[in-house]
Amino acid sequence: MLKRIVTAIVGIPIAVFLVTKGGLFFAAAVFILAAAAWREYARMAGSKDVHTYKLTSLLPSMLLVAAAGAGKTEYFLPVLTFAVLGILIEGLWRHCNCGETNWPLHVSNSLMALLYVGLLFAHIPLMRDYSANSFQFLGFVFSQGELALWMVLLGTWASDTFAYFFGMALGKHRFCSVSPKKSMEGAAAGFVFSIAVTAGIAYHGLHTGLVSALILGLTVAFFAPVGDLIESILKRSFEIKDSGNFFPGHGGVLDRFDSLLFAVPAVYYVMKFMGI
């Protein structure tokens, strides 16, 4: 508990500074987190002797995050295309020259790392730089991208926090076999409060209108817990308790960012689709 408290005391001001600052500082921080997350994934897979290719999976994953930080989304498709080709070719080379068996397992795992870590993490700087249009909220002036990112962060936090406390107090019915400690009561509370927080910021901060605000609220409320469950089934598959110890007392990067990795890309494209 002491480690958790100290990490929170140190980490929260740093996170606030980086999100507020944006630009190169924020992009660099996301790049470091993505690299750490890829390493966590590769180590988890490696514990079951499942290979994750560094050259053709790690490198393009980092290129995707770097391209997003530089605002070069037009590089996404070429990077992904050559990464897929590279992973398939490296798998062939390893099979023929290194005696690597079960070709589909290692290749698909490397593709999974590329998409789960590289592609999804790349959307965090994309969201932060969504638009430079200014909005005033709670007496502060935000760019649209910054406020949108705060909206997702706080909506995700509401989902996790209220699900935990309501689940502890009222939980009686198991929610999902992937995560036996989660309850239906907690999931319902997290869903409702996530909608309330996200929609409130969207409506009053981004001035989206009620229907759009509710759609954004539903998006975060759905995708945040799904992201958490995906990481849970990943760890359960590899028989790992925590993805790492990047945040002392809180686990690894994937443990802390699992919900955001789903909620941020989903909200990003919902906003694009609705023209917000």
mmCIF file with all atom_site columns, C-alpha atoms in Angstrom, residues 81-267:
data_model
loop_
_atom_site.group_PDB
_atom_site.id
_atom_site.type_symbol
_atom_site.label_atom_id
_atom_site.label_alt_id
_atom_site.label_comp_id
_atom_site.label_asym_id
_atom_site.label_entity_id
_atom_site.label_seq_id
_atom_site.pdbx_PDB_ins_code
_atom_site.Cartn_x
_atom_site.Cartn_y
_atom_site.Cartn_z
_atom_site.occupancy
_atom_site.B_iso_or_equiv
_atom_site.pdbx_formal_charge
_atom_site.auth_seq_id
_atom_site.auth_comp_id
_atom_site.auth_asym_id
_atom_site.auth_atom_id
_atom_site.pdbx_PDB_model_num
ATOM 1   C CA . THR A 1 81  ? 1.628   -3.356  -44.251 1.00 0.00 ? 81  THR A CA 1
ATOM 2   C CA . PHE A 1 82  ? 5.411   -3.758  -44.205 1.00 0.00 ? 82  PHE A CA 1
ATOM 3   C CA . ALA A 1 83  ? 5.259   -4.918  -40.581 1.00 0.00 ? 83  ALA A CA 1
ATOM 4   C CA . VAL A 1 84  ? 2.855   -7.726  -41.482 1.00 0.00 ? 84  VAL A CA 1
ATOM 5   C CA . LEU A 1 85  ? 5.037   -8.739  -44.424 1.00 0.00 ? 85  LEU A CA 1
ATOM 6   C CA . GLY A 1 86  ? 8.133   -8.533  -42.235 1.00 0.00 ? 86  GLY A CA 1
ATOM 7   C CA . ILE A 1 87  ? 6.660   -10.674 -39.450 1.00 0.00 ? 87  ILE A CA 1
ATOM 8   C CA . LEU A 1 88  ? 5.583   -13.350 -41.909 1.00 0.00 ? 88  LEU A CA 1
ATOM 9   C CA . ILE A 1 89  ? 9.018   -13.354 -43.563 1.00 0.00 ? 89  ILE A CA 1
ATOM 10  C CA . GLU A 1 90  ? 10.881  -13.407 -40.239 1.00 0.00 ? 90  GLU A CA 1
ATOM 11  C CA . GLY A 1 91  ? 8.719   -16.313 -39.130 1.00 0.00 ? 91  GLY A CA 1
ATOM 12  C CA . LEU A 1 92  ? 9.604   -18.166 -42.331 1.00 0.00 ? 92  LEU A CA 1
ATOM 13  C CA . TRP A 1 93  ? 13.306  -17.433 -41.849 1.00 0.00 ? 93  TRP A CA 1
ATOM 14  C CA . ARG A 1 94  ? 13.228  -18.594 -38.214 1.00 0.00 ? 94  ARG A CA 1
ATOM 15  C CA . HIS A 1 95  ? 11.400  -21.768 -39.187 1.00 0.00 ? 95  HIS A CA 1
ATOM 16  C CA . CYS A 1 96  ? 13.897  -22.598 -41.928 1.00 0.00 ? 96  CYS A CA 1
ATOM 17  C CA . ASN A 1 97  ? 17.122  -21.483 -40.232 1.00 0.00 ? 97  ASN A CA 1
ATOM 18  C CA . CYS A 1 98  ? 16.547  -21.523 -36.460 1.00 0.00 ? 98  CYS A CA 1
ATOM 19  C CA . GLY A 1 99  ? 14.404  -24.597 -36.076 1.00 0.00 ? 99  GLY A CA 1
ATOM 20  C CA . GLU A 1 100 ? 11.461  -22.574 -34.749 1.00 0.00 ? 100 GLU A CA 1
ATOM 21  C CA . THR A 1 101 ? 8.394   -24.792 -34.771 1.00 0.00 ? 101 THR A CA 1
ATOM 22  C CA . ASN A 1 102 ? 4.688   -23.889 -34.619 1.00 0.00 ? 102 ASN A CA 1
ATOM 23  C CA . TRP A 1 103 ? 5.067   -21.086 -37.162 1.00 0.00 ? 103 TRP A CA 1
ATOM 24  C CA . PRO A 1 104 ? 1.468   -19.774 -36.838 1.00 0.00 ? 104 PRO A CA 1
ATOM 25  C CA . LEU A 1 105 ? 1.763   -19.403 -33.054 1.00 0.00 ? 105 LEU A CA 1
ATOM 26  C CA . HIS A 1 106 ? 4.854   -17.175 -33.038 1.00 0.00 ? 106 HIS A CA 1
ATOM 27  C CA . VAL A 1 107 ? 3.827   -15.170 -36.089 1.00 0.00 ? 107 VAL A CA 1
ATOM 28  C CA . SER A 1 108 ? 0.315   -14.473 -34.805 1.00 0.00 ? 108 SER A CA 1
ATOM 29  C CA . ASN A 1 109 ? 1.695   -13.563 -31.371 1.00 0.00 ? 109 ASN A CA 1
ATOM 30  C CA . SER A 1 110 ? 4.064   -11.023 -32.964 1.00 0.00 ? 110 SER A CA 1
ATOM 31  C CA . LEU A 1 111 ? 1.166   -9.585  -34.962 1.00 0.00 ? 111 LEU A CA 1
ATOM 32  C CA . MET A 1 112 ? -0.867  -9.381  -31.758 1.00 0.00 ? 112 MET A CA 1
ATOM 33  C CA . ALA A 1 113 ? 1.900   -7.384  -30.044 1.00 0.00 ? 113 ALA A CA 1
ATOM 34  C CA . LEU A 1 114 ? 2.081   -5.015  -33.008 1.00 0.00 ? 114 LEU A CA 1
ATOM 35  C CA . LEU A 1 115 ? -1.658  -4.342  -33.037 1.00 0.00 ? 115 LEU A CA 1
ATOM 36  C CA . TYR A 1 116 ? -2.398  -4.459  -29.300 1.00 0.00 ? 116 TYR A CA 1
ATOM 37  C CA . VAL A 1 117 ? 0.545   -2.336  -28.222 1.00 0.00 ? 117 VAL A CA 1
ATOM 38  C CA . GLY A 1 118 ? 1.740   -0.390  -31.260 1.00 0.00 ? 118 GLY A CA 1
ATOM 39  C CA . LEU A 1 119 ? -1.515  0.483   -32.993 1.00 0.00 ? 119 LEU A CA 1
ATOM 40  C CA . LEU A 1 120 ? -3.601  1.116   -29.887 1.00 0.00 ? 120 LEU A CA 1
ATOM 41  C CA . PHE A 1 121 ? -0.942  3.133   -28.039 1.00 0.00 ? 121 PHE A CA 1
ATOM 42  C CA . ALA A 1 122 ? -0.486  5.289   -31.154 1.00 0.00 ? 122 ALA A CA 1
ATOM 43  C CA . HIS A 1 123 ? -4.005  6.632   -30.688 1.00 0.00 ? 123 HIS A CA 1
ATOM 44  C CA . ILE A 1 124 ? -3.151  8.286   -27.366 1.00 0.00 ? 124 ILE A CA 1
ATOM 45  C CA . PRO A 1 125 ? -1.031  11.089  -28.923 1.00 0.00 ? 125 PRO A CA 1
ATOM 46  C CA . LEU A 1 126 ? -3.535  11.229  -31.784 1.00 0.00 ? 126 LEU A CA 1
ATOM 47  C CA . MET A 1 127 ? -6.277  11.994  -29.274 1.00 0.00 ? 127 MET A CA 1
ATOM 48  C CA . ARG A 1 128 ? -4.160  14.588  -27.458 1.00 0.00 ? 128 ARG A CA 1
ATOM 49  C CA . ASP A 1 129 ? -3.539  16.403  -30.743 1.00 0.00 ? 129 ASP A CA 1
ATOM 50  C CA . TYR A 1 130 ? -7.075  15.902  -32.057 1.00 0.00 ? 130 TYR A CA 1
ATOM 51  C CA . SER A 1 131 ? -7.685  19.627  -32.576 1.00 0.00 ? 131 SER A CA 1
ATOM 52  C CA . ALA A 1 132 ? -6.220  22.903  -31.319 1.00 0.00 ? 132 ALA A CA 1
ATOM 53  C CA . ASN A 1 133 ? -9.667  24.537  -31.044 1.00 0.00 ? 133 ASN A CA 1
ATOM 54  C CA . SER A 1 134 ? -10.061 26.123  -27.608 1.00 0.00 ? 134 SER A CA 1
ATOM 55  C CA . PHE A 1 135 ? -12.755 25.244  -25.091 1.00 0.00 ? 135 PHE A CA 1
ATOM 56  C CA . GLN A 1 136 ? -13.350 26.672  -21.634 1.00 0.00 ? 136 GLN A CA 1
ATOM 57  C CA . PHE A 1 137 ? -14.334 24.252  -18.913 1.00 0.00 ? 137 PHE A CA 1
ATOM 58  C CA . LEU A 1 138 ? -14.386 24.717  -15.124 1.00 0.00 ? 138 LEU A CA 1
ATOM 59  C CA . GLY A 1 139 ? -12.580 28.017  -15.498 1.00 0.00 ? 139 GLY A CA 1
ATOM 60  C CA . PHE A 1 140 ? -9.696  26.584  -17.526 1.00 0.00 ? 140 PHE A CA 1
ATOM 61  C CA . VAL A 1 141 ? -8.943  26.825  -21.234 1.00 0.00 ? 141 VAL A CA 1
ATOM 62  C CA . PHE A 1 142 ? -8.218  23.544  -23.018 1.00 0.00 ? 142 PHE A CA 1
ATOM 63  C CA . SER A 1 143 ? -7.487  22.560  -26.567 1.00 0.00 ? 143 SER A CA 1
ATOM 64  C CA . GLN A 1 144 ? -10.106 20.190  -27.916 1.00 0.00 ? 144 GLN A CA 1
ATOM 65  C CA . GLY A 1 145 ? -7.644  17.308  -27.964 1.00 0.00 ? 145 GLY A CA 1
ATOM 66  C CA . GLU A 1 146 ? -6.529  17.858  -24.383 1.00 0.00 ? 146 GLU A CA 1
ATOM 67  C CA . LEU A 1 147 ? -10.076 18.097  -23.067 1.00 0.00 ? 147 LEU A CA 1
ATOM 68  C CA . ALA A 1 148 ? -11.124 15.034  -25.074 1.00 0.00 ? 148 ALA A CA 1
ATOM 69  C CA . LEU A 1 149 ? -8.240  13.059  -23.581 1.00 0.00 ? 149 LEU A CA 1
ATOM 70  C CA . TRP A 1 150 ? -9.149  14.213  -20.070 1.00 0.00 ? 150 TRP A CA 1
ATOM 71  C CA . MET A 1 151 ? -12.723 13.170  -20.813 1.00 0.00 ? 151 MET A CA 1
ATOM 72  C CA . VAL A 1 152 ? -11.629 9.640   -21.652 1.00 0.00 ? 152 VAL A CA 1
ATOM 73  C CA . LEU A 1 153 ? -9.169  9.473   -18.754 1.00 0.00 ? 153 LEU A CA 1
ATOM 74  C CA . LEU A 1 154 ? -11.757 10.563  -16.200 1.00 0.00 ? 154 LEU A CA 1
ATOM 75  C CA . GLY A 1 155 ? -14.502 8.433   -17.751 1.00 0.00 ? 155 GLY A CA 1
ATOM 76  C CA . THR A 1 156 ? -12.223 5.411   -17.573 1.00 0.00 ? 156 THR A CA 1
ATOM 77  C CA . TRP A 1 157 ? -11.233 6.271   -14.011 1.00 0.00 ? 157 TRP A CA 1
ATOM 78  C CA . ALA A 1 158 ? -14.924 6.491   -13.065 1.00 0.00 ? 158 ALA A CA 1
ATOM 79  C CA . SER A 1 159 ? -15.550 3.096   -14.647 1.00 0.00 ? 159 SER A CA 1
ATOM 80  C CA . ASP A 1 160 ? -12.720 1.413   -12.729 1.00 0.00 ? 160 ASP A CA 1
ATOM 81  C CA . THR A 1 161 ? -13.227 3.217   -9.414  1.00 0.00 ? 161 THR A CA 1
ATOM 82  C CA . PHE A 1 162 ? -16.989 2.918   -9.027  1.00 0.00 ? 162 PHE A CA 1
ATOM 83  C CA . ALA A 1 163 ? -16.950 -0.666  -10.280 1.00 0.00 ? 163 ALA A CA 1
ATOM 84  C CA . TYR A 1 164 ? -14.398 -1.501  -7.589  1.00 0.00 ? 164 TYR A CA 1
ATOM 85  C CA . PHE A 1 165 ? -16.110 0.194   -4.650  1.00 0.00 ? 165 PHE A CA 1
ATOM 86  C CA . PHE A 1 166 ? -19.655 -0.827  -5.537  1.00 0.00 ? 166 PHE A CA 1
ATOM 87  C CA . GLY A 1 167 ? -18.440 -4.334  -6.238  1.00 0.00 ? 167 GLY A CA 1
ATOM 88  C CA . MET A 1 168 ? -16.739 -4.504  -2.843  1.00 0.00 ? 168 MET A CA 1
ATOM 89  C CA . ALA A 1 169 ? -19.832 -3.193  -1.057  1.00 0.00 ? 169 ALA A CA 1
ATOM 90  C CA . LEU A 1 170 ? -22.671 -4.805  -2.987  1.00 0.00 ? 170 LEU A CA 1
ATOM 91  C CA . GLY A 1 171 ? -21.178 -7.406  -5.316  1.00 0.00 ? 171 GLY A CA 1
ATOM 92  C CA . LYS A 1 172 ? -22.933 -10.797 -5.196  1.00 0.00 ? 172 LYS A CA 1
ATOM 93  C CA . HIS A 1 173 ? -23.161 -11.977 -8.793  1.00 0.00 ? 173 HIS A CA 1
ATOM 94  C CA . ARG A 1 174 ? -20.049 -12.818 -10.787 1.00 0.00 ? 174 ARG A CA 1
ATOM 95  C CA . PHE A 1 175 ? -19.598 -10.686 -13.896 1.00 0.00 ? 175 PHE A CA 1
ATOM 96  C CA . CYS A 1 176 ? -17.182 -12.703 -16.035 1.00 0.00 ? 176 CYS A CA 1
ATOM 97  C CA . SER A 1 177 ? -15.154 -15.884 -15.583 1.00 0.00 ? 177 SER A CA 1
ATOM 98  C CA . VAL A 1 178 ? -12.100 -14.084 -16.967 1.00 0.00 ? 178 VAL A CA 1
ATOM 99  C CA . SER A 1 179 ? -11.985 -11.908 -13.845 1.00 0.00 ? 179 SER A CA 1
ATOM 100 C CA . PRO A 1 180 ? -13.786 -13.742 -11.001 1.00 0.00 ? 180 PRO A CA 1
ATOM 101 C CA . LYS A 1 181 ? -13.471 -10.859 -8.527  1.00 0.00 ? 181 LYS A CA 1
ATOM 102 C CA . LYS A 1 182 ? -15.596 -8.541  -10.692 1.00 0.00 ? 182 LYS A CA 1
ATOM 103 C CA . SER A 1 183 ? -19.327 -8.481  -10.019 1.00 0.00 ? 183 SER A CA 1
ATOM 104 C CA . MET A 1 184 ? -22.407 -7.564  -12.013 1.00 0.00 ? 184 MET A CA 1
ATOM 105 C CA . GLU A 1 185 ? -23.257 -4.921  -9.417  1.00 0.00 ? 185 GLU A CA 1
ATOM 106 C CA . GLY A 1 186 ? -19.827 -3.331  -9.708  1.00 0.00 ? 186 GLY A CA 1
ATOM 107 C CA . ALA A 1 187 ? -19.882 -3.470  -13.512 1.00 0.00 ? 187 ALA A CA 1
ATOM 108 C CA . ALA A 1 188 ? -23.299 -1.788  -13.579 1.00 0.00 ? 188 ALA A CA 1
ATOM 109 C CA . ALA A 1 189 ? -22.130 0.997   -11.245 1.00 0.00 ? 189 ALA A CA 1
ATOM 110 C CA . GLY A 1 190 ? -18.966 1.546   -13.280 1.00 0.00 ? 190 GLY A CA 1
ATOM 111 C CA . PHE A 1 191 ? -21.024 1.675   -16.466 1.00 0.00 ? 191 PHE A CA 1
ATOM 112 C CA . VAL A 1 192 ? -23.472 4.281   -15.122 1.00 0.00 ? 192 VAL A CA 1
ATOM 113 C CA . PHE A 1 193 ? -20.873 6.560   -13.544 1.00 0.00 ? 193 PHE A CA 1
ATOM 114 C CA . SER A 1 194 ? -18.599 6.315   -16.572 1.00 0.00 ? 194 SER A CA 1
ATOM 115 C CA . ILE A 1 195 ? -21.442 7.505   -18.788 1.00 0.00 ? 195 ILE A CA 1
ATOM 116 C CA . ALA A 1 196 ? -22.234 10.319  -16.359 1.00 0.00 ? 196 ALA A CA 1
ATOM 117 C CA . VAL A 1 197 ? -18.648 11.608  -16.141 1.00 0.00 ? 197 VAL A CA 1
ATOM 118 C CA . THR A 1 198 ? -17.848 11.246  -19.849 1.00 0.00 ? 198 THR A CA 1
ATOM 119 C CA . ALA A 1 199 ? -21.137 12.674  -21.079 1.00 0.00 ? 199 ALA A CA 1
ATOM 120 C CA . GLY A 1 200 ? -20.931 15.534  -18.574 1.00 0.00 ? 200 GLY A CA 1
ATOM 121 C CA . ILE A 1 201 ? -17.528 16.625  -19.853 1.00 0.00 ? 201 ILE A CA 1
ATOM 122 C CA . ALA A 1 202 ? -18.568 16.149  -23.482 1.00 0.00 ? 202 ALA A CA 1
ATOM 123 C CA . TYR A 1 203 ? -21.757 18.165  -23.056 1.00 0.00 ? 203 TYR A CA 1
ATOM 124 C CA . HIS A 1 204 ? -20.512 20.988  -20.829 1.00 0.00 ? 204 HIS A CA 1
ATOM 125 C CA . GLY A 1 205 ? -16.874 21.069  -21.975 1.00 0.00 ? 205 GLY A CA 1
ATOM 126 C CA . LEU A 1 206 ? -16.845 20.084  -25.637 1.00 0.00 ? 206 LEU A CA 1
ATOM 127 C CA . HIS A 1 207 ? -20.394 21.413  -26.249 1.00 0.00 ? 207 HIS A CA 1
ATOM 128 C CA . THR A 1 208 ? -21.311 18.313  -28.219 1.00 0.00 ? 208 THR A CA 1
ATOM 129 C CA . GLY A 1 209 ? -25.045 18.306  -27.680 1.00 0.00 ? 209 GLY A CA 1
ATOM 130 C CA . LEU A 1 210 ? -26.901 15.787  -25.530 1.00 0.00 ? 210 LEU A CA 1
ATOM 131 C CA . VAL A 1 211 ? -27.145 12.895  -27.996 1.00 0.00 ? 211 VAL A CA 1
ATOM 132 C CA . SER A 1 212 ? -23.473 13.057  -28.964 1.00 0.00 ? 212 SER A CA 1
ATOM 133 C CA . ALA A 1 213 ? -22.471 13.353  -25.310 1.00 0.00 ? 213 ALA A CA 1
ATOM 134 C CA . LEU A 1 214 ? -24.442 10.224  -24.438 1.00 0.00 ? 214 LEU A CA 1
ATOM 135 C CA . ILE A 1 215 ? -22.900 8.332   -27.365 1.00 0.00 ? 215 ILE A CA 1
ATOM 136 C CA . LEU A 1 216 ? -19.414 9.258   -26.158 1.00 0.00 ? 216 LEU A CA 1
ATOM 137 C CA . GLY A 1 217 ? -20.397 8.253   -22.626 1.00 0.00 ? 217 GLY A CA 1
ATOM 138 C CA . LEU A 1 218 ? -21.640 4.876   -23.829 1.00 0.00 ? 218 LEU A CA 1
ATOM 139 C CA . THR A 1 219 ? -18.454 4.405   -25.858 1.00 0.00 ? 219 THR A CA 1
ATOM 140 C CA . VAL A 1 220 ? -16.174 4.871   -22.852 1.00 0.00 ? 220 VAL A CA 1
ATOM 141 C CA . ALA A 1 221 ? -18.493 2.929   -20.523 1.00 0.00 ? 221 ALA A CA 1
ATOM 142 C CA . PHE A 1 222 ? -18.423 -0.070  -22.870 1.00 0.00 ? 222 PHE A CA 1
ATOM 143 C CA . PHE A 1 223 ? -14.846 -0.121  -24.137 1.00 0.00 ? 223 PHE A CA 1
ATOM 144 C CA . ALA A 1 224 ? -13.052 0.698   -20.853 1.00 0.00 ? 224 ALA A CA 1
ATOM 145 C CA . PRO A 1 225 ? -14.142 -2.471  -18.991 1.00 0.00 ? 225 PRO A CA 1
ATOM 146 C CA . VAL A 1 226 ? -13.715 -4.551  -22.155 1.00 0.00 ? 226 VAL A CA 1
ATOM 147 C CA . GLY A 1 227 ? -10.096 -3.395  -22.341 1.00 0.00 ? 227 GLY A CA 1
ATOM 148 C CA . ASP A 1 228 ? -9.642  -4.455  -18.729 1.00 0.00 ? 228 ASP A CA 1
ATOM 149 C CA . LEU A 1 229 ? -11.113 -7.889  -19.439 1.00 0.00 ? 229 LEU A CA 1
ATOM 150 C CA . ILE A 1 230 ? -8.926  -8.340  -22.518 1.00 0.00 ? 230 ILE A CA 1
ATOM 151 C CA . GLU A 1 231 ? -5.787  -7.762  -20.470 1.00 0.00 ? 231 GLU A CA 1
ATOM 152 C CA . SER A 1 232 ? -7.129  -10.091 -17.777 1.00 0.00 ? 232 SER A CA 1
ATOM 153 C CA . ILE A 1 233 ? -7.614  -12.918 -20.252 1.00 0.00 ? 233 ILE A CA 1
ATOM 154 C CA . LEU A 1 234 ? -4.164  -12.189 -21.674 1.00 0.00 ? 234 LEU A CA 1
ATOM 155 C CA . LYS A 1 235 ? -2.539  -12.528 -18.253 1.00 0.00 ? 235 LYS A CA 1
ATOM 156 C CA . ARG A 1 236 ? -4.640  -15.582 -17.437 1.00 0.00 ? 236 ARG A CA 1
ATOM 157 C CA . SER A 1 237 ? -3.552  -17.199 -20.712 1.00 0.00 ? 237 SER A CA 1
ATOM 158 C CA . PHE A 1 238 ? 0.100   -16.660 -19.814 1.00 0.00 ? 238 PHE A CA 1
ATOM 159 C CA . GLU A 1 239 ? -0.540  -17.444 -16.110 1.00 0.00 ? 239 GLU A CA 1
ATOM 160 C CA . ILE A 1 240 ? 0.831   -14.067 -15.001 1.00 0.00 ? 240 ILE A CA 1
ATOM 161 C CA . LYS A 1 241 ? -0.527  -11.999 -12.092 1.00 0.00 ? 241 LYS A CA 1
ATOM 162 C CA . ASP A 1 242 ? 0.802   -8.595  -13.215 1.00 0.00 ? 242 ASP A CA 1
ATOM 163 C CA . SER A 1 243 ? 2.151   -7.603  -16.614 1.00 0.00 ? 243 SER A CA 1
ATOM 164 C CA . GLY A 1 244 ? 5.181   -5.983  -14.936 1.00 0.00 ? 244 GLY A CA 1
ATOM 165 C CA . ASN A 1 245 ? 6.296   -3.597  -12.194 1.00 0.00 ? 245 ASN A CA 1
ATOM 166 C CA . PHE A 1 246 ? 6.797   -0.370  -14.143 1.00 0.00 ? 246 PHE A CA 1
ATOM 167 C CA . PHE A 1 247 ? 4.595   1.404   -11.570 1.00 0.00 ? 247 PHE A CA 1
ATOM 168 C CA . PRO A 1 248 ? 5.638   0.128   -8.128  1.00 0.00 ? 248 PRO A CA 1
ATOM 169 C CA . GLY A 1 249 ? 2.621   -1.147  -6.250  1.00 0.00 ? 249 GLY A CA 1
ATOM 170 C CA . HIS A 1 250 ? 0.382   -0.729  -9.306  1.00 0.00 ? 250 HIS A CA 1
ATOM 171 C CA . GLY A 1 251 ? 1.812   -3.302  -11.711 1.00 0.00 ? 251 GLY A CA 1
ATOM 172 C CA . GLY A 1 252 ? 2.939   -2.816  -15.265 1.00 0.00 ? 252 GLY A CA 1
ATOM 173 C CA . VAL A 1 253 ? 2.108   -0.399  -18.048 1.00 0.00 ? 253 VAL A CA 1
ATOM 174 C CA . LEU A 1 254 ? -0.452  -2.787  -19.525 1.00 0.00 ? 254 LEU A CA 1
ATOM 175 C CA . ASP A 1 255 ? -2.077  -3.141  -16.098 1.00 0.00 ? 255 ASP A CA 1
ATOM 176 C CA . ARG A 1 256 ? -2.568  0.628   -15.883 1.00 0.00 ? 256 ARG A CA 1
ATOM 177 C CA . PHE A 1 257 ? -3.405  1.351   -19.518 1.00 0.00 ? 257 PHE A CA 1
ATOM 178 C CA . ASP A 1 258 ? -5.542  -1.662  -20.445 1.00 0.00 ? 258 ASP A CA 1
ATOM 179 C CA . SER A 1 259 ? -8.831  0.259   -20.349 1.00 0.00 ? 259 SER A CA 1
ATOM 180 C CA . LEU A 1 260 ? -7.435  3.349   -22.067 1.00 0.00 ? 260 LEU A CA 1
ATOM 181 C CA . LEU A 1 261 ? -6.020  1.283   -24.924 1.00 0.00 ? 261 LEU A CA 1
ATOM 182 C CA . PHE A 1 262 ? -9.592  0.425   -25.882 1.00 0.00 ? 262 PHE A CA 1
ATOM 183 C CA . ALA A 1 263 ? -11.443 3.567   -24.857 1.00 0.00 ? 263 ALA A CA 1
ATOM 184 C CA . VAL A 1 264 ? -9.140  6.124   -26.502 1.00 0.00 ? 264 VAL A CA 1
ATOM 185 C CA . PRO A 1 265 ? -9.159  4.689   -30.065 1.00 0.00 ? 265 PRO A CA 1
ATOM 186 C CA . ALA A 1 266 ? -12.912 4.038   -29.870 1.00 0.00 ? 266 ALA A CA 1
ATOM 187 C CA . VAL A 1 267 ? -13.688 7.608   -28.765 1.00 0.00 ? 267 VAL A CA 1
#
